[in-house]
Amino acid sequence: MLVLVTGGSGSGKSEYAERQMTGFAGHRRFYIATMECRDAESERRIARHRAMRAGKGFETLECPGDLERLSLDKEADVLLECMSNLVANEMFADGKLHEEKEIADKILKGVKHLLRQSRHVMIVTNEVFSDGAPYDPWTQEYLRCLGRVNRVLAEMADRVVEVVYSIPVERKKEGEHS
């Protein structure tokens, strides 16, 4: 089963996803952490997320890119936090801009790899498309790639949940087709 959890920054989507994951009892629980620690802000966010999941039975796998290198337990439950970080890491790897379609295809192939190896996969992503601000070409390319990945994930997902002010809003229920 694939569940996509989306929402704005600070919406409570990570807390919601972790709460949902702890409801899957009796199986190994992996937390795939995609954020690279590059500055004081990312260090603070990583520490906050580690504290949030402490004592919840997650085995943390640091994976800022290349999901296909992961080998998991077939009966595992997986929480990937967060797709927007993963897209940025892959797009700007080696200090250069990689092509949107190539990166989207690589990431989606990696997600399918996780799905073949797990019972449940829950992916947290960000809704960053509503501000209407003008961006430089690199950021625009990043937003196109994240949008492409999010659209395909929503189509693949059994459930899509948007978290708004800590309130989960079911956008796609199990059994519905997009």
PDB file of C-alpha atoms in Angstrom:
ATOM      1  CA  MET A   1       0.000   0.000   0.000  1.00  0.00           C
ATOM      2  CA  LEU A   2       1.222   3.486  -0.895  1.00  0.00           C
ATOM      3  CA  VAL A   3       0.030   6.552   1.020  1.00  0.00           C
ATOM      4  CA  LEU A   4       1.021  10.070  -0.031  1.00  0.00           C
ATOM      5  CA  VAL A   5       0.841  12.751   2.676  1.00  0.00           C
ATOM      6  CA  THR A   6       1.098  16.362   1.556  1.00  0.00           C
ATOM      7  CA  GLY A   7       0.697  19.793   3.092  1.00  0.00           C
ATOM      8  CA  GLY A   8       2.362  23.127   3.574  1.00  0.00           C
ATOM      9  CA  SER A   9       5.353  23.821   5.763  1.00  0.00           C
ATOM     10  CA  GLY A  10       4.491  23.382   9.433  1.00  0.00           C
ATOM     11  CA  SER A  11       1.081  21.859   8.628  1.00  0.00           C
ATOM     12  CA  GLY A  12       1.551  18.790  10.846  1.00  0.00           C
ATOM     13  CA  LYS A  13       2.008  16.341   7.965  1.00  0.00           C
ATOM     14  CA  SER A  14       5.078  14.675   9.518  1.00  0.00           C
ATOM     15  CA  GLU A  15       3.336  14.154  12.850  1.00  0.00           C
ATOM     16  CA  TYR A  16       0.297  12.740  11.045  1.00  0.00           C
ATOM     17  CA  ALA A  17       2.432  10.333   8.985  1.00  0.00           C
ATOM     18  CA  GLU A  18       4.357   9.097  12.032  1.00  0.00           C
ATOM     19  CA  ARG A  19       1.121   8.574  13.952  1.00  0.00           C
ATOM     20  CA  GLN A  20      -0.295   6.546  11.054  1.00  0.00           C
ATOM     21  CA  MET A  21       2.856   4.445  10.808  1.00  0.00           C
ATOM     22  CA  THR A  22       2.797   3.526  14.481  1.00  0.00           C
ATOM     23  CA  GLY A  23      -0.666   2.032  13.855  1.00  0.00           C
ATOM     24  CA  PHE A  24       0.921  -0.704  11.734  1.00  0.00           C
ATOM     25  CA  ALA A  25       1.855  -3.045  14.576  1.00  0.00           C
ATOM     26  CA  GLY A  26       4.205  -5.989  14.648  1.00  0.00           C
ATOM     27  CA  HIS A  27       6.506  -5.177  11.743  1.00  0.00           C
ATOM     28  CA  ARG A  28       9.843  -3.462  11.240  1.00  0.00           C
ATOM     29  CA  ARG A  29       9.383   0.257  10.790  1.00  0.00           C
ATOM     30  CA  PHE A  30      11.896   2.176   8.668  1.00  0.00           C
ATOM     31  CA  TYR A  31      12.207   5.950   8.496  1.00  0.00           C
ATOM     32  CA  ILE A  32      13.999   7.017   5.324  1.00  0.00           C
ATOM     33  CA  ALA A  33      15.475  10.426   6.099  1.00  0.00           C
ATOM     34  CA  THR A  34      16.298  12.430   2.964  1.00  0.00           C
ATOM     35  CA  MET A  35      17.452  15.773   4.374  1.00  0.00           C
ATOM     36  CA  GLU A  36      21.125  16.539   4.047  1.00  0.00           C
ATOM     37  CA  CYS A  37      22.610  18.499   6.934  1.00  0.00           C
ATOM     38  CA  ARG A  38      24.082  21.583   5.257  1.00  0.00           C
ATOM     39  CA  ASP A  39      23.527  24.442   7.695  1.00  0.00           C
ATOM     40  CA  ALA A  40      22.193  25.394  11.136  1.00  0.00           C
ATOM     41  CA  GLU A  41      18.581  25.415   9.903  1.00  0.00           C
ATOM     42  CA  SER A  42      18.751  21.891   8.478  1.00  0.00           C
ATOM     43  CA  GLU A  43      20.558  20.741  11.643  1.00  0.00           C
ATOM     44  CA  ARG A  44      17.699  22.161  13.759  1.00  0.00           C
ATOM     45  CA  ARG A  45      15.040  20.509  11.572  1.00  0.00           C
ATOM     46  CA  ILE A  46      16.797  17.140  11.637  1.00  0.00           C
ATOM     47  CA  ALA A  47      17.067  17.301  15.441  1.00  0.00           C
ATOM     48  CA  ARG A  48      13.356  18.167  15.701  1.00  0.00           C
ATOM     49  CA  HIS A  49      12.353  15.221  13.502  1.00  0.00           C
ATOM     50  CA  ARG A  50      14.608  12.832  15.437  1.00  0.00           C
ATOM     51  CA  ALA A  51      12.994  13.962  18.689  1.00  0.00           C
ATOM     52  CA  MET A  52       9.498  13.572  17.179  1.00  0.00           C
ATOM     53  CA  ARG A  53      10.095   9.940  16.217  1.00  0.00           C
ATOM     54  CA  ALA A  54      12.055   8.938  19.336  1.00  0.00           C
ATOM     55  CA  GLY A  55      10.551   5.885  21.025  1.00  0.00           C
ATOM     56  CA  LYS A  56       8.255   5.089  18.073  1.00  0.00           C
ATOM     57  CA  GLY A  57      10.212   2.060  16.904  1.00  0.00           C
ATOM     58  CA  PHE A  58      11.655   3.512  13.702  1.00  0.00           C
ATOM     59  CA  GLU A  59      14.963   2.324  12.286  1.00  0.00           C
ATOM     60  CA  THR A  60      16.389   5.409  10.573  1.00  0.00           C
ATOM     61  CA  LEU A  61      18.036   5.057   7.186  1.00  0.00           C
ATOM     62  CA  GLU A  62      19.830   8.184   5.974  1.00  0.00           C
ATOM     63  CA  CYS A  63      19.189   8.281   2.239  1.00  0.00           C
ATOM     64  CA  PRO A  64      19.545  11.706   0.597  1.00  0.00           C
ATOM     65  CA  GLY A  65      19.447  10.085  -2.852  1.00  0.00           C
ATOM     66  CA  ASP A  66      19.392   6.879  -4.891  1.00  0.00           C
ATOM     67  CA  LEU A  67      16.496   5.001  -3.265  1.00  0.00           C
ATOM     68  CA  GLU A  68      17.321   1.918  -5.320  1.00  0.00           C
ATOM     69  CA  ARG A  69      20.383   1.200  -3.190  1.00  0.00           C
ATOM     70  CA  LEU A  70      18.175   0.405  -0.175  1.00  0.00           C
ATOM     71  CA  SER A  71      17.484  -3.184   0.793  1.00  0.00           C
ATOM     72  CA  LEU A  72      14.540  -3.625   3.153  1.00  0.00           C
ATOM     73  CA  ASP A  73      12.461  -6.311   4.847  1.00  0.00           C
ATOM     74  CA  LYS A  74       9.476  -7.513   2.736  1.00  0.00           C
ATOM     75  CA  GLU A  75       7.225  -7.156   5.774  1.00  0.00           C
ATOM     76  CA  ALA A  76       8.478  -3.671   6.649  1.00  0.00           C
ATOM     77  CA  ASP A  77       6.555  -0.443   6.910  1.00  0.00           C
ATOM     78  CA  VAL A  78       8.397   2.529   5.406  1.00  0.00           C
ATOM     79  CA  LEU A  79       8.039   6.256   5.991  1.00  0.00           C
ATOM     80  CA  LEU A  80       9.950   8.412   3.499  1.00  0.00           C
ATOM     81  CA  GLU A  81      10.456  11.960   4.803  1.00  0.00           C
ATOM     82  CA  CYS A  82      10.456  13.973   2.585  1.00  0.00           C
ATOM     83  CA  MET A  83      10.043  13.924  -1.180  1.00  0.00           C
ATOM     84  CA  SER A  84      10.797  17.622  -1.636  1.00  0.00           C
ATOM     85  CA  ASN A  85      14.246  17.131  -0.062  1.00  0.00           C
ATOM     86  CA  LEU A  86      14.898  14.032  -2.158  1.00  0.00           C
ATOM     87  CA  VAL A  87      13.999  15.851  -5.389  1.00  0.00           C
ATOM     88  CA  ALA A  88      16.298  18.771  -4.495  1.00  0.00           C
ATOM     89  CA  ASN A  89      19.161  16.445  -3.553  1.00  0.00           C
ATOM     90  CA  GLU A  90      18.884  14.504  -6.805  1.00  0.00           C
ATOM     91  CA  MET A  91      18.358  17.558  -9.035  1.00  0.00           C
ATOM     92  CA  PHE A  92      21.307  19.509  -7.697  1.00  0.00           C
ATOM     93  CA  ALA A  93      23.708  16.625  -7.001  1.00  0.00           C
ATOM     94  CA  ASP A  94      27.332  17.430  -7.735  1.00  0.00           C
ATOM     95  CA  GLY A  95      26.537  21.166  -7.813  1.00  0.00           C
ATOM     96  CA  LYS A  96      24.870  21.069 -11.208  1.00  0.00           C
ATOM     97  CA  LEU A  97      21.282  21.046 -12.419  1.00  0.00           C
ATOM     98  CA  HIS A  98      20.119  17.655 -13.662  1.00  0.00           C
ATOM     99  CA  GLU A  99      17.287  17.290 -16.175  1.00  0.00           C
ATOM    100  CA  GLU A 100      13.784  17.213 -14.682  1.00  0.00           C
ATOM    101  CA  LYS A 101      12.450  14.144 -16.490  1.00  0.00           C
ATOM    102  CA  GLU A 102      15.601  12.123 -15.790  1.00  0.00           C
ATOM    103  CA  ILE A 103      15.415  12.903 -12.061  1.00  0.00           C
ATOM    104  CA  ALA A 104      11.655  12.317 -11.825  1.00  0.00           C
ATOM    105  CA  ASP A 105      12.047   8.941 -13.555  1.00  0.00           C
ATOM    106  CA  LYS A 106      14.937   7.974 -11.247  1.00  0.00           C
ATOM    107  CA  ILE A 107      12.976   8.891  -8.113  1.00  0.00           C
ATOM    108  CA  LEU A 108       9.796   7.127  -9.247  1.00  0.00           C
ATOM    109  CA  LYS A 109      11.819   4.022 -10.099  1.00  0.00           C
ATOM    110  CA  GLY A 110      13.240   4.189  -6.560  1.00  0.00           C
ATOM    111  CA  VAL A 111       9.752   4.466  -5.048  1.00  0.00           C
ATOM    112  CA  LYS A 112       8.650   1.394  -7.017  1.00  0.00           C
ATOM    113  CA  HIS A 113      11.729  -0.381  -5.651  1.00  0.00           C
ATOM    114  CA  LEU A 114      10.580   0.467  -2.100  1.00  0.00           C
ATOM    115  CA  LEU A 115       7.038  -0.720  -2.859  1.00  0.00           C
ATOM    116  CA  ARG A 116       8.309  -4.118  -4.042  1.00  0.00           C
ATOM    117  CA  GLN A 117      10.198  -4.523  -0.757  1.00  0.00           C
ATOM    118  CA  SER A 118       7.624  -3.335   1.787  1.00  0.00           C
ATOM    119  CA  ARG A 119       4.128  -3.834   3.144  1.00  0.00           C
ATOM    120  CA  HIS A 120       3.321  -0.143   3.489  1.00  0.00           C
ATOM    121  CA  VAL A 121       5.100   2.901   2.093  1.00  0.00           C
ATOM    122  CA  MET A 122       4.087   6.355   3.296  1.00  0.00           C
ATOM    123  CA  ILE A 123       5.672   9.348   1.590  1.00  0.00           C
ATOM    124  CA  VAL A 124       5.604  12.876   2.975  1.00  0.00           C
ATOM    125  CA  THR A 125       5.853  15.689   0.446  1.00  0.00           C
ATOM    126  CA  ASN A 126       5.372  19.442   0.447  1.00  0.00           C
ATOM    127  CA  GLU A 127       2.778  21.614  -1.192  1.00  0.00           C
ATOM    128  CA  VAL A 128       4.966  24.491  -2.399  1.00  0.00           C
ATOM    129  CA  PHE A 129       3.063  25.604  -5.465  1.00  0.00           C
ATOM    130  CA  SER A 130       0.623  28.200  -4.117  1.00  0.00           C
ATOM    131  CA  ASP A 131       2.707  31.266  -3.394  1.00  0.00           C
ATOM    132  CA  GLY A 132       2.779  32.660  -6.953  1.00  0.00           C
ATOM    133  CA  ALA A 133       6.210  34.232  -6.465  1.00  0.00           C
ATOM    134  CA  PRO A 134       8.608  34.493  -9.425  1.00  0.00           C
ATOM    135  CA  TYR A 135      11.613  32.183  -9.195  1.00  0.00           C
ATOM    136  CA  ASP A 136      14.961  31.773 -10.892  1.00  0.00           C
ATOM    137  CA  PRO A 137      15.228  29.093 -13.628  1.00  0.00           C
ATOM    138  CA  TRP A 138      16.820  26.467 -11.338  1.00  0.00           C
ATOM    139  CA  THR A 139      14.012  26.789  -8.784  1.00  0.00           C
ATOM    140  CA  GLN A 140      11.403  26.660 -11.542  1.00  0.00           C
ATOM    141  CA  GLU A 141      12.972  23.435 -12.847  1.00  0.00           C
ATOM    142  CA  TYR A 142      12.936  22.014  -9.305  1.00  0.00           C
ATOM    143  CA  LEU A 143       9.242  22.905  -8.885  1.00  0.00           C
ATOM    144  CA  ARG A 144       8.389  21.270 -12.236  1.00  0.00           C
ATOM    145  CA  CYS A 145      10.194  18.108 -11.176  1.00  0.00           C
ATOM    146  CA  LEU A 146       8.575  17.981  -7.729  1.00  0.00           C
ATOM    147  CA  GLY A 147       5.187  18.625  -9.340  1.00  0.00           C
ATOM    148  CA  ARG A 148       5.744  15.779 -11.817  1.00  0.00           C
ATOM    149  CA  VAL A 149       6.811  13.381  -9.050  1.00  0.00           C
ATOM    150  CA  ASN A 150       3.890  14.377  -6.787  1.00  0.00           C
ATOM    151  CA  ARG A 151       1.362  13.935  -9.634  1.00  0.00           C
ATOM    152  CA  VAL A 152       2.608  10.444 -10.476  1.00  0.00           C
ATOM    153  CA  LEU A 153       2.786   9.468  -6.800  1.00  0.00           C
ATOM    154  CA  ALA A 154      -0.819  10.645  -6.307  1.00  0.00           C
ATOM    155  CA  GLU A 155      -1.888   8.492  -9.268  1.00  0.00           C
ATOM    156  CA  MET A 156       0.019   5.471  -7.893  1.00  0.00           C
ATOM    157  CA  ALA A 157      -1.133   5.978  -4.305  1.00  0.00           C
ATOM    158  CA  ASP A 158      -3.863   3.988  -2.622  1.00  0.00           C
ATOM    159  CA  ARG A 159      -4.550   7.015  -0.437  1.00  0.00           C
ATOM    160  CA  VAL A 160      -3.662  10.717  -0.630  1.00  0.00           C
ATOM    161  CA  VAL A 161      -4.014  12.852   2.468  1.00  0.00           C
ATOM    162  CA  GLU A 162      -3.512  16.609   2.667  1.00  0.00           C
ATOM    163  CA  VAL A 163      -2.786  17.918   6.160  1.00  0.00           C
ATOM    164  CA  VAL A 164      -4.078  21.448   6.702  1.00  0.00           C
ATOM    165  CA  TYR A 165      -3.434  23.055  10.115  1.00  0.00           C
ATOM    166  CA  SER A 166      -2.952  19.557  11.612  1.00  0.00           C
ATOM    167  CA  ILE A 167      -6.286  18.395  10.147  1.00  0.00           C
ATOM    168  CA  PRO A 168      -5.975  15.450   7.738  1.00  0.00           C
ATOM    169  CA  VAL A 169      -8.169  15.840   4.644  1.00  0.00           C
ATOM    170  CA  GLU A 170      -8.574  12.644   2.627  1.00  0.00           C
ATOM    171  CA  ARG A 171      -8.085  13.552  -1.062  1.00  0.00           C
ATOM    172  CA  LYS A 172      -8.063  10.001  -2.391  1.00  0.00           C
ATOM    173  CA  LYS A 173      -9.434   7.017  -0.529  1.00  0.00           C
ATOM    174  CA  GLU A 174      -8.351   3.420  -0.898  1.00  0.00           C
ATOM    175  CA  GLY A 175     -10.088   1.888  -3.909  1.00  0.00           C
ATOM    176  CA  GLU A 176     -10.598   5.184  -5.740  1.00  0.00           C
ATOM    177  CA  HIS A 177      -8.852   5.785  -9.027  1.00  0.00           C
ATOM    178  CA  SER A 178      -7.468   9.108 -10.153  1.00  0.00           C
TER     179      SER A 178
END
